[in-house]
């Protein structure tokens, strides 16, 4: 009876955490909601590389915004669904240093809802044998029809002097 009670009491905490590993298992990414705040951490060969780091976006007030549109996409979330998939392809570039490129990863898609605003976002993590990437996606919805991102608050709390790359969404 104690084991069942323990499981029932801690089930909500367990359900909130999701883990995905790279194809060869060396990189592990954990996603969780900490008091409604999207958070992730990453390890390589069992050793922490990214400590728990927050995710979120600050929205700018625009001429199209109403007072209810001013709520940022940083907290107050609930997980509505998750999906994990694997992808493995090899393709041939037109030119470059290598004859073929392998694109092999495991993916965790986390669908989030912010009940106070009825807004939905998706955070997609791709975990490769040598690292990970993430992106925010905005499904079509009435509550988030037109918006401007004032600032991205994605954290990368590195455990040491590691190398990271960032590609802004407006790189064109």
XYZ file of C-alpha atoms in Angstrom:
172
model
C 0.000 0.000 0.000
C 2.870 2.423 0.762
C 4.395 1.972 -2.698
C 1.055 2.684 -4.354
C 0.503 5.789 -2.217
C 4.032 7.042 -2.980
C 3.442 6.528 -6.707
C 0.087 8.341 -6.626
C 1.488 11.289 -4.647
C 4.474 11.800 -6.965
C 2.779 10.939 -10.272
C 2.158 14.612 -11.195
C 5.880 15.376 -10.821
C 6.890 12.320 -12.817
C 4.467 13.056 -15.662
C 5.911 16.558 -16.117
C 9.475 15.372 -16.874
C 10.404 14.028 -20.311
C 13.737 12.567 -21.403
C 15.165 11.939 -24.856
C 18.589 10.506 -25.701
C 20.721 10.806 -28.813
C 20.746 7.862 -31.245
C 23.878 6.366 -29.628
C 22.761 7.327 -26.094
C 25.679 9.638 -25.255
C 23.628 12.857 -25.069
C 20.573 13.037 -22.814
C 18.111 15.920 -22.641
C 15.550 16.322 -19.867
C 12.570 18.667 -20.166
C 10.318 19.604 -17.273
C 7.966 22.312 -16.073
C 9.158 23.919 -12.858
C 6.213 25.832 -11.422
C 4.878 26.300 -14.959
C 8.229 27.439 -16.389
C 9.650 25.352 -19.276
C 13.078 24.077 -18.231
C 15.643 21.756 -19.789
C 19.014 20.269 -18.922
C 21.512 18.222 -20.909
C 24.237 15.699 -20.144
C 26.962 14.020 -22.217
C 28.058 10.503 -21.268
C 26.302 10.959 -17.922
C 28.104 14.218 -17.114
C 26.098 17.462 -16.878
C 26.846 19.950 -19.669
C 23.843 22.289 -19.334
C 22.431 22.806 -15.845
C 18.658 23.373 -15.523
C 17.937 26.319 -17.818
C 14.729 28.259 -18.374
C 12.994 28.748 -21.715
C 10.705 31.602 -22.694
C 9.897 34.597 -24.850
C 9.094 38.183 -23.927
C 6.518 39.774 -26.197
C 6.502 43.407 -27.295
C 3.453 45.605 -27.099
C 2.336 46.512 -30.607
C -0.450 48.610 -32.066
C -2.304 45.329 -32.638
C -1.954 44.200 -29.005
C -4.731 44.332 -26.478
C -4.164 44.413 -22.739
C -4.541 40.605 -22.574
C -1.898 40.166 -25.293
C 0.837 41.586 -23.076
C 1.375 38.328 -21.167
C 4.776 36.880 -22.026
C 5.402 33.287 -23.054
C 7.627 32.498 -20.096
C 5.558 30.855 -17.374
C 2.133 29.583 -16.378
C 2.324 26.635 -18.803
C 0.867 23.144 -18.715
C 2.018 20.273 -20.926
C -0.827 19.215 -23.221
C 1.066 16.517 -25.145
C 4.523 15.188 -25.986
C 5.800 13.204 -28.918
C 9.157 11.534 -29.554
C 10.414 10.517 -32.973
C 13.651 9.399 -34.612
C 15.118 10.586 -37.896
C 18.018 9.231 -39.933
C 18.940 10.253 -43.462
C 22.091 10.670 -45.479
C 22.197 13.238 -48.240
C 24.694 14.452 -50.811
C 25.539 18.175 -50.832
C 26.087 19.993 -54.126
C 29.528 21.069 -52.937
C 31.498 21.004 -49.707
C 34.192 19.226 -47.790
C 32.367 15.904 -47.472
C 30.660 13.726 -50.064
C 27.703 12.873 -47.794
C 26.099 14.294 -44.671
C 24.212 12.220 -42.138
C 21.277 13.838 -40.367
C 20.512 11.519 -37.439
C 18.664 12.577 -34.291
C 15.939 11.759 -31.798
C 13.341 14.451 -31.286
C 11.141 15.494 -28.386
C 8.171 17.698 -29.243
C 6.511 19.333 -26.219
C 3.139 21.010 -26.720
C 2.423 23.644 -24.075
C -0.673 25.644 -23.176
C -0.782 28.824 -21.115
C -4.283 28.561 -19.587
C -4.430 32.219 -18.475
C -4.146 33.403 -22.104
C -5.315 30.244 -23.934
C -2.093 30.386 -25.967
C -0.214 27.364 -27.296
C 3.435 26.924 -28.198
C 5.548 23.954 -29.167
C 9.149 23.480 -28.085
C 10.995 21.032 -30.317
C 14.296 19.492 -29.160
C 16.553 17.579 -31.535
C 19.212 15.497 -29.805
C 22.206 14.383 -31.862
C 25.163 12.210 -30.851
C 27.259 15.389 -30.529
C 24.772 17.890 -29.055
C 21.258 19.262 -29.243
C 19.186 22.025 -30.766
C 15.826 23.530 -29.902
C 13.261 25.810 -31.465
C 9.976 27.442 -30.604
C 6.970 26.881 -32.865
C 3.669 28.739 -32.853
C 0.667 26.785 -34.119
C -2.066 28.842 -35.744
C -4.437 30.146 -33.079
C -6.735 33.081 -32.412
C -5.077 34.043 -29.131
C -1.622 34.474 -30.710
C -2.399 35.743 -34.165
C -0.027 38.705 -34.506
C 2.893 39.235 -32.137
C 6.431 40.568 -31.936
C 9.098 38.885 -29.839
C 10.802 41.594 -27.818
C 13.424 39.311 -26.307
C 14.269 35.648 -26.129
C 14.957 34.453 -22.586
C 16.340 31.027 -23.464
C 19.069 30.178 -20.981
C 22.169 28.069 -21.527
C 23.527 27.487 -18.012
C 26.725 25.712 -19.042
C 28.605 23.698 -16.432
C 32.010 24.683 -17.795
C 33.803 26.296 -20.719
C 31.843 24.550 -23.476
C 31.260 25.590 -27.094
C 27.765 26.607 -28.222
C 26.404 27.939 -31.512
C 23.409 30.184 -32.003
C 21.614 30.979 -35.250
C 19.192 33.887 -35.034
C 15.828 33.450 -36.734
C 16.470 36.498 -38.932
C 19.770 35.310 -40.426
C 18.601 35.957 -44.000
